[in-house]
PDB file of C-alpha atoms in Angstrom:
ATOM      1  CA  MET A  20     -13.555   8.446 -11.747  1.00  0.00           C
ATOM      2  CA  GLN A  21     -13.253   4.674 -11.868  1.00  0.00           C
ATOM      3  CA  ILE A  22     -11.436   3.171  -8.888  1.00  0.00           C
ATOM      4  CA  SER A  23      -9.564  -0.105  -9.359  1.00  0.00           C
ATOM      5  CA  VAL A  24      -9.215  -2.065  -6.116  1.00  0.00           C
ATOM      6  CA  LEU A  25      -6.445  -4.653  -6.477  1.00  0.00           C
ATOM      7  CA  THR A  26      -6.095  -7.513  -3.983  1.00  0.00           C
ATOM      8  CA  PRO A  27      -3.280 -10.082  -3.917  1.00  0.00           C
ATOM      9  CA  SER A  28      -4.332 -13.178  -2.016  1.00  0.00           C
ATOM     10  CA  PHE A  29      -2.965 -16.521  -0.866  1.00  0.00           C
ATOM     11  CA  ASN A  30      -4.746 -18.761   1.642  1.00  0.00           C
ATOM     12  CA  SER A  31      -6.533 -15.688   2.963  1.00  0.00           C
ATOM     13  CA  GLY A  32      -9.988 -17.153   3.431  1.00  0.00           C
ATOM     14  CA  LYS A  33     -10.149 -16.198   7.103  1.00  0.00           C
ATOM     15  CA  TYR A  34      -9.894 -12.502   6.199  1.00  0.00           C
ATOM     16  CA  LEU A  35     -11.076 -12.129   2.622  1.00  0.00           C
ATOM     17  CA  ARG A  36     -14.809 -11.619   3.120  1.00  0.00           C
ATOM     18  CA  ARG A  37     -14.112  -8.646   5.391  1.00  0.00           C
ATOM     19  CA  ALA A  38     -11.951  -7.032   2.715  1.00  0.00           C
ATOM     20  CA  ILE A  39     -14.493  -7.583  -0.073  1.00  0.00           C
ATOM     21  CA  ASP A  40     -17.390  -6.277   1.998  1.00  0.00           C
ATOM     22  CA  SER A  41     -15.419  -3.166   2.944  1.00  0.00           C
ATOM     23  CA  VAL A  42     -15.368  -2.248  -0.752  1.00  0.00           C
ATOM     24  CA  LEU A  43     -19.079  -2.887  -1.213  1.00  0.00           C
ATOM     25  CA  ILE A  44     -20.098  -0.707   1.756  1.00  0.00           C
ATOM     26  CA  GLN A  45     -18.549   2.283   0.001  1.00  0.00           C
ATOM     27  CA  ASN A  46     -21.716   2.481  -2.118  1.00  0.00           C
ATOM     28  CA  TYR A  47     -19.575   3.846  -4.930  1.00  0.00           C
ATOM     29  CA  ALA A  48     -20.818   2.713  -8.316  1.00  0.00           C
ATOM     30  CA  ASN A  49     -17.807   3.192 -10.570  1.00  0.00           C
ATOM     31  CA  PHE A  50     -15.280   0.652  -9.323  1.00  0.00           C
ATOM     32  CA  GLU A  51     -13.772  -2.713 -10.129  1.00  0.00           C
ATOM     33  CA  HIS A  52     -12.348  -5.196  -7.651  1.00  0.00           C
ATOM     34  CA  ILE A  53      -9.681  -7.571  -8.966  1.00  0.00           C
ATOM     35  CA  ILE A  54      -8.347 -10.435  -6.862  1.00  0.00           C
ATOM     36  CA  ILE A  55      -5.217 -12.312  -7.896  1.00  0.00           C
ATOM     37  CA  ASP A  56      -5.001 -15.512  -5.901  1.00  0.00           C
ATOM     38  CA  GLY A  57      -1.867 -17.664  -5.760  1.00  0.00           C
ATOM     39  CA  ASP A  58      -3.625 -21.038  -6.077  1.00  0.00           C
ATOM     40  CA  SER A  59      -4.921 -21.095  -2.500  1.00  0.00           C
ATOM     41  CA  LYS A  60      -5.721 -24.401  -0.806  1.00  0.00           C
ATOM     42  CA  ASP A  61      -8.159 -23.038   1.771  1.00  0.00           C
ATOM     43  CA  ASN A  62     -11.694 -21.674   1.245  1.00  0.00           C
ATOM     44  CA  THR A  63     -10.547 -18.564  -0.667  1.00  0.00           C
ATOM     45  CA  LEU A  64     -12.057 -19.585  -3.999  1.00  0.00           C
ATOM     46  CA  SER A  65     -15.433 -20.544  -2.535  1.00  0.00           C
ATOM     47  CA  ILE A  66     -15.647 -17.083  -0.953  1.00  0.00           C
ATOM     48  CA  ILE A  67     -14.670 -15.316  -4.180  1.00  0.00           C
ATOM     49  CA  GLU A  68     -17.308 -17.234  -6.125  1.00  0.00           C
ATOM     50  CA  GLU A  69     -20.035 -15.865  -3.852  1.00  0.00           C
ATOM     51  CA  TYR A  70     -19.467 -12.364  -5.288  1.00  0.00           C
ATOM     52  CA  SER A  71     -20.478 -11.983  -8.922  1.00  0.00           C
ATOM     53  CA  HIS A  72     -18.873  -8.544  -9.308  1.00  0.00           C
ATOM     54  CA  LEU A  73     -15.318  -9.743  -8.686  1.00  0.00           C
ATOM     55  CA  LYS A  74     -12.727 -10.254 -11.397  1.00  0.00           C
ATOM     56  CA  PHE A  75     -10.197 -12.866 -10.375  1.00  0.00           C
ATOM     57  CA  ILE A  76      -7.466 -15.289 -11.349  1.00  0.00           C
ATOM     58  CA  SER A  77      -6.314 -18.207  -9.234  1.00  0.00           C
ATOM     59  CA  GLU A  78      -3.012 -19.727 -10.307  1.00  0.00           C
ATOM     60  CA  LYS A  79       0.476 -20.310  -8.985  1.00  0.00           C
ATOM     61  CA  ASP A  80       2.578 -17.184  -9.009  1.00  0.00           C
ATOM     62  CA  ASN A  81       5.915 -15.834  -7.816  1.00  0.00           C
ATOM     63  CA  GLY A  82       4.672 -14.119  -4.687  1.00  0.00           C
ATOM     64  CA  GLN A  83       2.864 -10.943  -3.719  1.00  0.00           C
ATOM     65  CA  SER A  84       4.692  -8.570  -6.077  1.00  0.00           C
ATOM     66  CA  ASP A  85       3.917 -10.839  -9.021  1.00  0.00           C
ATOM     67  CA  ALA A  86       0.231 -10.876  -8.019  1.00  0.00           C
ATOM     68  CA  MET A  87       0.195  -7.086  -7.679  1.00  0.00           C
ATOM     69  CA  ASN A  88       1.659  -6.686 -11.159  1.00  0.00           C
ATOM     70  CA  LYS A  89      -0.920  -9.070 -12.638  1.00  0.00           C
ATOM     71  CA  ALA A  90      -3.742  -7.173 -10.969  1.00  0.00           C
ATOM     72  CA  PHE A  91      -2.553  -3.841 -12.330  1.00  0.00           C
ATOM     73  CA  ARG A  92      -2.288  -5.252 -15.863  1.00  0.00           C
ATOM     74  CA  MET A  93      -5.912  -6.420 -15.620  1.00  0.00           C
ATOM     75  CA  SER A  94      -7.157  -3.092 -14.265  1.00  0.00           C
ATOM     76  CA  SER A  95      -8.664  -0.197 -16.178  1.00  0.00           C
ATOM     77  CA  GLY A  96      -9.391   2.394 -13.496  1.00  0.00           C
ATOM     78  CA  ASP A  97      -8.380   6.040 -13.349  1.00  0.00           C
ATOM     79  CA  ILE A  98      -7.476   5.626  -9.669  1.00  0.00           C
ATOM     80  CA  ILE A  99      -5.527   2.670  -8.242  1.00  0.00           C
ATOM     81  CA  VAL A 100      -5.552   1.298  -4.707  1.00  0.00           C
ATOM     82  CA  TYR A 101      -4.221  -1.987  -3.331  1.00  0.00           C
ATOM     83  CA  LEU A 102      -6.270  -3.691  -0.649  1.00  0.00           C
ATOM     84  CA  ASN A 103      -4.464  -6.565   1.040  1.00  0.00           C
ATOM     85  CA  ALA A 104      -6.724  -9.522   1.708  1.00  0.00           C
ATOM     86  CA  ASP A 105      -6.387  -9.119   5.486  1.00  0.00           C
ATOM     87  CA  ASP A 106      -7.158  -5.368   5.619  1.00  0.00           C
ATOM     88  CA  GLU A 107     -10.255  -3.238   5.073  1.00  0.00           C
ATOM     89  CA  PHE A 108     -11.549   0.164   4.050  1.00  0.00           C
ATOM     90  CA  LEU A 109     -13.639   2.271   6.390  1.00  0.00           C
ATOM     91  CA  PRO A 110     -17.007   3.700   5.260  1.00  0.00           C
ATOM     92  CA  ASN A 111     -16.818   6.791   3.013  1.00  0.00           C
ATOM     93  CA  ALA A 112     -13.173   6.168   2.083  1.00  0.00           C
ATOM     94  CA  PHE A 113     -13.930   6.325  -1.646  1.00  0.00           C
ATOM     95  CA  ASP A 114     -16.045   9.486  -1.300  1.00  0.00           C
ATOM     96  CA  ASN A 115     -13.230  11.170   0.625  1.00  0.00           C
ATOM     97  CA  ILE A 116     -10.701  10.189  -2.039  1.00  0.00           C
ATOM     98  CA  VAL A 117     -12.788  11.302  -5.012  1.00  0.00           C
ATOM     99  CA  LEU A 118     -13.550  14.635  -3.338  1.00  0.00           C
ATOM    100  CA  ALA A 119      -9.846  15.138  -2.615  1.00  0.00           C
ATOM    101  CA  PHE A 120      -8.899  14.515  -6.249  1.00  0.00           C
ATOM    102  CA  GLN A 121     -11.648  16.886  -7.395  1.00  0.00           C
ATOM    103  CA  ASN A 122     -10.392  19.594  -5.041  1.00  0.00           C
ATOM    104  CA  ASN A 123      -6.736  19.012  -5.961  1.00  0.00           C
ATOM    105  CA  ARG A 124      -6.645  18.595  -9.719  1.00  0.00           C
ATOM    106  CA  ASP A 125      -2.853  18.512  -9.816  1.00  0.00           C
ATOM    107  CA  ALA A 126      -2.549  15.761  -7.177  1.00  0.00           C
ATOM    108  CA  ASP A 127      -1.092  12.442  -8.301  1.00  0.00           C
ATOM    109  CA  MET A 128      -1.561  10.626  -4.995  1.00  0.00           C
ATOM    110  CA  ILE A 129      -3.933  11.216  -2.099  1.00  0.00           C
ATOM    111  CA  VAL A 130      -2.752   9.972   1.295  1.00  0.00           C
ATOM    112  CA  GLY A 131      -5.009   9.568   4.316  1.00  0.00           C
ATOM    113  CA  ASN A 132      -4.768   8.275   7.854  1.00  0.00           C
ATOM    114  CA  LEU A 133      -5.272   4.689   8.928  1.00  0.00           C
ATOM    115  CA  ILE A 134      -5.776   2.586  12.009  1.00  0.00           C
ATOM    116  CA  PHE A 135      -3.201  -0.032  12.934  1.00  0.00           C
ATOM    117  CA  LYS A 136      -5.007  -2.770  14.822  1.00  0.00           C
ATOM    118  CA  SER A 137      -3.545  -5.791  16.587  1.00  0.00           C
ATOM    119  CA  ALA A 138      -4.737  -8.061  19.363  1.00  0.00           C
ATOM    120  CA  ASN A 139      -3.111  -5.768  21.935  1.00  0.00           C
ATOM    121  CA  GLU A 140      -3.496  -2.243  20.592  1.00  0.00           C
ATOM    122  CA  GLU A 141      -5.253   0.084  18.198  1.00  0.00           C
ATOM    123  CA  LEU A 142      -3.224   3.060  16.971  1.00  0.00           C
ATOM    124  CA  LEU A 143      -3.955   5.965  14.661  1.00  0.00           C
ATOM    125  CA  ARG A 144      -1.234   6.412  12.042  1.00  0.00           C
ATOM    126  CA  ILE A 145      -0.929   9.839  10.415  1.00  0.00           C
ATOM    127  CA  PRO A 146       1.453   9.733   7.449  1.00  0.00           C
ATOM    128  CA  SER A 147       3.396  12.690   6.112  1.00  0.00           C
ATOM    129  CA  SER A 148       3.213  13.990   2.560  1.00  0.00           C
ATOM    130  CA  HIS A 149       6.915  14.924   2.487  1.00  0.00           C
ATOM    131  CA  TYR A 150       9.681  12.875   0.923  1.00  0.00           C
ATOM    132  CA  LYS A 151      12.227  13.673   3.682  1.00  0.00           C
ATOM    133  CA  ASP A 152       9.846  12.369   6.340  1.00  0.00           C
ATOM    134  CA  VAL A 153       9.284   9.115   4.473  1.00  0.00           C
ATOM    135  CA  LEU A 154      13.040   8.514   4.335  1.00  0.00           C
ATOM    136  CA  LEU A 155      13.026   8.420   8.146  1.00  0.00           C
ATOM    137  CA  TYR A 156      11.122   5.145   8.156  1.00  0.00           C
ATOM    138  CA  TRP A 157      11.723   4.526  11.870  1.00  0.00           C
ATOM    139  CA  LEU A 158       9.467   7.510  12.692  1.00  0.00           C
ATOM    140  CA  ASN A 159       6.475   5.745  11.067  1.00  0.00           C
ATOM    141  CA  LEU A 160       5.633   8.802   8.971  1.00  0.00           C
ATOM    142  CA  PHE A 161       5.328   6.833   5.736  1.00  0.00           C
ATOM    143  CA  PRO A 162       1.957   5.322   4.771  1.00  0.00           C
ATOM    144  CA  ASN A 163       2.099   2.042   6.690  1.00  0.00           C
ATOM    145  CA  ASN A 164      -0.320   0.231   4.411  1.00  0.00           C
ATOM    146  CA  PRO A 165      -1.647   0.681   0.860  1.00  0.00           C
ATOM    147  CA  VAL A 166      -5.195   1.001   2.195  1.00  0.00           C
ATOM    148  CA  SER A 167      -4.264   4.595   3.085  1.00  0.00           C
ATOM    149  CA  TYR A 168      -3.195   5.878  -0.337  1.00  0.00           C
ATOM    150  CA  PHE A 169      -4.861   6.094  -3.741  1.00  0.00           C
ATOM    151  CA  TYR A 170      -3.098   7.313  -6.865  1.00  0.00           C
ATOM    152  CA  LYS A 171      -3.641   8.115 -10.514  1.00  0.00           C
ATOM    153  CA  ARG A 172      -2.909   5.365 -12.968  1.00  0.00           C
ATOM    154  CA  LYS A 173       0.017   7.227 -14.504  1.00  0.00           C
ATOM    155  CA  VAL A 174       1.973   6.936 -11.243  1.00  0.00           C
ATOM    156  CA  GLN A 175       2.349   3.179 -11.496  1.00  0.00           C
ATOM    157  CA  GLU A 176       2.773   3.293 -15.255  1.00  0.00           C
ATOM    158  CA  ARG A 177       5.770   5.608 -14.893  1.00  0.00           C
ATOM    159  CA  ILE A 178       7.329   3.930 -11.854  1.00  0.00           C
ATOM    160  CA  GLY A 179       7.016   0.482 -13.405  1.00  0.00           C
ATOM    161  CA  GLU A 180       6.206  -2.949 -12.077  1.00  0.00           C
ATOM    162  CA  PHE A 181       6.919  -4.110  -8.554  1.00  0.00           C
ATOM    163  CA  GLN A 182      10.111  -6.138  -8.307  1.00  0.00           C
ATOM    164  CA  VAL A 183       9.058  -9.771  -8.245  1.00  0.00           C
ATOM    165  CA  GLN A 184      12.047 -10.845  -6.163  1.00  0.00           C
ATOM    166  CA  ASP A 185      11.049  -8.402  -3.406  1.00  0.00           C
ATOM    167  CA  HIS A 186       8.400 -10.003  -1.194  1.00  0.00           C
ATOM    168  CA  TYR A 187       8.581  -7.736   1.866  1.00  0.00           C
ATOM    169  CA  SER A 188       9.457  -4.112   1.069  1.00  0.00           C
ATOM    170  CA  MET A 189       7.730  -3.498  -2.267  1.00  0.00           C
ATOM    171  CA  ASP A 190       5.412  -0.954  -0.627  1.00  0.00           C
ATOM    172  CA  ILE A 191       8.153   1.327   0.692  1.00  0.00           C
ATOM    173  CA  TRP A 192      10.071   0.960  -2.605  1.00  0.00           C
ATOM    174  CA  PHE A 193       7.005   2.243  -4.443  1.00  0.00           C
ATOM    175  CA  ILE A 194       6.224   4.975  -1.912  1.00  0.00           C
ATOM    176  CA  LEU A 195       9.763   6.380  -2.008  1.00  0.00           C
ATOM    177  CA  LYS A 196       9.690   6.696  -5.790  1.00  0.00           C
ATOM    178  CA  ALA A 197       6.176   8.140  -5.815  1.00  0.00           C
ATOM    179  CA  TYR A 198       6.974  10.719  -3.132  1.00  0.00           C
ATOM    180  CA  GLN A 199      10.126  11.718  -4.972  1.00  0.00           C
ATOM    181  CA  LYS A 200       8.542  12.185  -8.400  1.00  0.00           C
ATOM    182  CA  PHE A 201       4.851  13.019  -7.976  1.00  0.00           C
ATOM    183  CA  LYS A 202       2.490  15.470  -6.293  1.00  0.00           C
ATOM    184  CA  ILE A 203       1.319  14.080  -2.940  1.00  0.00           C
ATOM    185  CA  VAL A 204      -1.675  15.543  -1.104  1.00  0.00           C
ATOM    186  CA  LYS A 205      -2.503  14.594   2.483  1.00  0.00           C
ATOM    187  CA  ILE A 206      -6.092  14.595   3.776  1.00  0.00           C
ATOM    188  CA  ASP A 207      -7.288  14.340   7.360  1.00  0.00           C
ATOM    189  CA  ALA A 208      -9.536  11.317   6.913  1.00  0.00           C
ATOM    190  CA  ILE A 209      -9.147   7.760   8.200  1.00  0.00           C
ATOM    191  CA  LEU A 210      -9.362   5.550   5.119  1.00  0.00           C
ATOM    192  CA  GLY A 211      -8.927   2.017   6.444  1.00  0.00           C
ATOM    193  CA  ILE A 212      -7.659  -0.483   8.957  1.00  0.00           C
ATOM    194  CA  PHE A 213      -4.299  -2.249   8.789  1.00  0.00           C
ATOM    195  CA  HIS A 214      -4.857  -5.503  10.664  1.00  0.00           C
ATOM    196  CA  SER A 215      -2.051  -7.412  12.340  1.00  0.00           C
ATOM    197  CA  ASP A 216      -3.094 -10.630  14.053  1.00  0.00           C
ATOM    198  CA  GLY A 217       0.400 -12.046  14.595  1.00  0.00           C
ATOM    199  CA  GLU A 218       0.074 -14.486  11.701  1.00  0.00           C
ATOM    200  CA  ASN A 219       0.088 -12.288   8.621  1.00  0.00           C
ATOM    201  CA  LYS A 220       3.254 -11.612   6.655  1.00  0.00           C
ATOM    202  CA  THR A 221       3.979  -8.188   8.132  1.00  0.00           C
ATOM    203  CA  THR A 222       4.411  -9.619  11.613  1.00  0.00           C
ATOM    204  CA  THR A 223       6.538 -12.616  10.638  1.00  0.00           C
ATOM    205  CA  VAL A 224       9.517 -10.760   9.126  1.00  0.00           C
ATOM    206  CA  ASN A 225      12.128  -8.318  10.385  1.00  0.00           C
ATOM    207  CA  LEU A 226      10.181  -5.336   9.119  1.00  0.00           C
ATOM    208  CA  GLY A 227      12.636  -2.715  10.363  1.00  0.00           C
ATOM    209  CA  GLN A 228      15.564  -4.319   8.561  1.00  0.00           C
ATOM    210  CA  ASN A 229      13.583  -4.612   5.339  1.00  0.00           C
ATOM    211  CA  LEU A 230      12.553  -0.954   5.519  1.00  0.00           C
ATOM    212  CA  HIS A 231      16.164   0.064   6.169  1.00  0.00           C
ATOM    213  CA  ASN A 232      17.460  -1.953   3.211  1.00  0.00           C
ATOM    214  CA  ALA A 233      14.771  -0.680   0.836  1.00  0.00           C
ATOM    215  CA  THR A 234      15.388   2.963   1.817  1.00  0.00           C
ATOM    216  CA  LYS A 235      19.155   2.646   1.517  1.00  0.00           C
ATOM    217  CA  GLN A 236      18.925   0.939  -1.889  1.00  0.00           C
ATOM    218  CA  HIS A 237      16.544   3.635  -3.119  1.00  0.00           C
ATOM    219  CA  LEU A 238      18.943   6.385  -2.087  1.00  0.00           C
ATOM    220  CA  PHE A 239      21.979   4.694  -3.635  1.00  0.00           C
ATOM    221  CA  LYS A 240      20.163   4.299  -6.941  1.00  0.00           C
ATOM    222  CA  TYR A 241      17.833   7.285  -7.232  1.00  0.00           C
ATOM    223  CA  ASN A 242      18.828  10.056  -4.827  1.00  0.00           C
ATOM    224  CA  PRO A 243      22.389   9.650  -3.485  1.00  0.00           C
ATOM    225  CA  LEU A 244      22.553  13.295  -2.395  1.00  0.00           C
ATOM    226  CA  TYR A 245      20.283  12.380   0.518  1.00  0.00           C
ATOM    227  CA  LEU A 246      22.573   9.639   1.856  1.00  0.00           C
ATOM    228  CA  PRO A 247      24.462  11.871   4.363  1.00  0.00           C
ATOM    229  CA  PHE A 248      21.130  13.226   5.626  1.00  0.00           C
ATOM    230  CA  PHE A 249      19.764   9.674   5.942  1.00  0.00           C
ATOM    231  CA  TYR A 250      22.707   8.341   7.945  1.00  0.00           C
ATOM    232  CA  PHE A 251      22.896  11.436  10.162  1.00  0.00           C
ATOM    233  CA  LYS A 252      19.203  11.168  11.056  1.00  0.00           C
ATOM    234  CA  LEU A 253      19.510   7.423  11.528  1.00  0.00           C
ATOM    235  CA  LEU A 254      22.351   7.957  14.009  1.00  0.00           C
ATOM    236  CA  LEU A 255      20.327  10.565  15.922  1.00  0.00           C
ATOM    237  CA  GLY A 256      17.314   8.263  15.939  1.00  0.00           C
ATOM    238  CA  ARG A 257      19.321   5.446  17.471  1.00  0.00           C
ATOM    239  CA  ILE A 258      20.876   7.725  20.077  1.00  0.00           C
ATOM    240  CA  TYR A 259      17.632   9.335  21.223  1.00  0.00           C
ATOM    241  CA  LYS A 260      15.011   6.643  20.708  1.00  0.00           C
TER     242      LYS A 260
END
């Protein structure tokens, strides 16, 4: 199985080498790593040029979703995974994923655990494989970062491109549709590290509000029967949190 690792990047030179090396330490032969850079002005390009195996484009774009779409169009792998430039895989992640797909032939997406790491804490995140749990975003049961889920190519082909105007909640938008329509299998393996140093995009936006808006919009458009359940659980969550 060929694995396509897709990395959107913009002025990510301080992190990028760590991400690239985390792919190489997998010692998995059949992969491609595509980096779509948004015309960075730091040392990103000089780092990319040190690695002959990388496929990359560096040009102005319309944000992260645009870069993710470009990367997918360039890819050819059977299995897709997005690796943000500031995150990393842990050793044996690819072996765990390939084994899981081999043992679960009907699986469309394999979801694993991940470590959330900041300057002040290091937490193990264990996502659920159930659609209802993912709707309750405030419980942190959805895959917090794309480093923790790999999926067959057909999943993204059927869901369609990421919405270019959405720069902050494209991940949960995709996850909600994937969990609703495809076969999700959860494995008990830690696949990667989601880094948060206080400067990356995740920590500079109102993440909770963006997750709320993305979930609500998804339900209005794709699964309105779950709206009463969503608002009831949201009310309980606010009362008892």
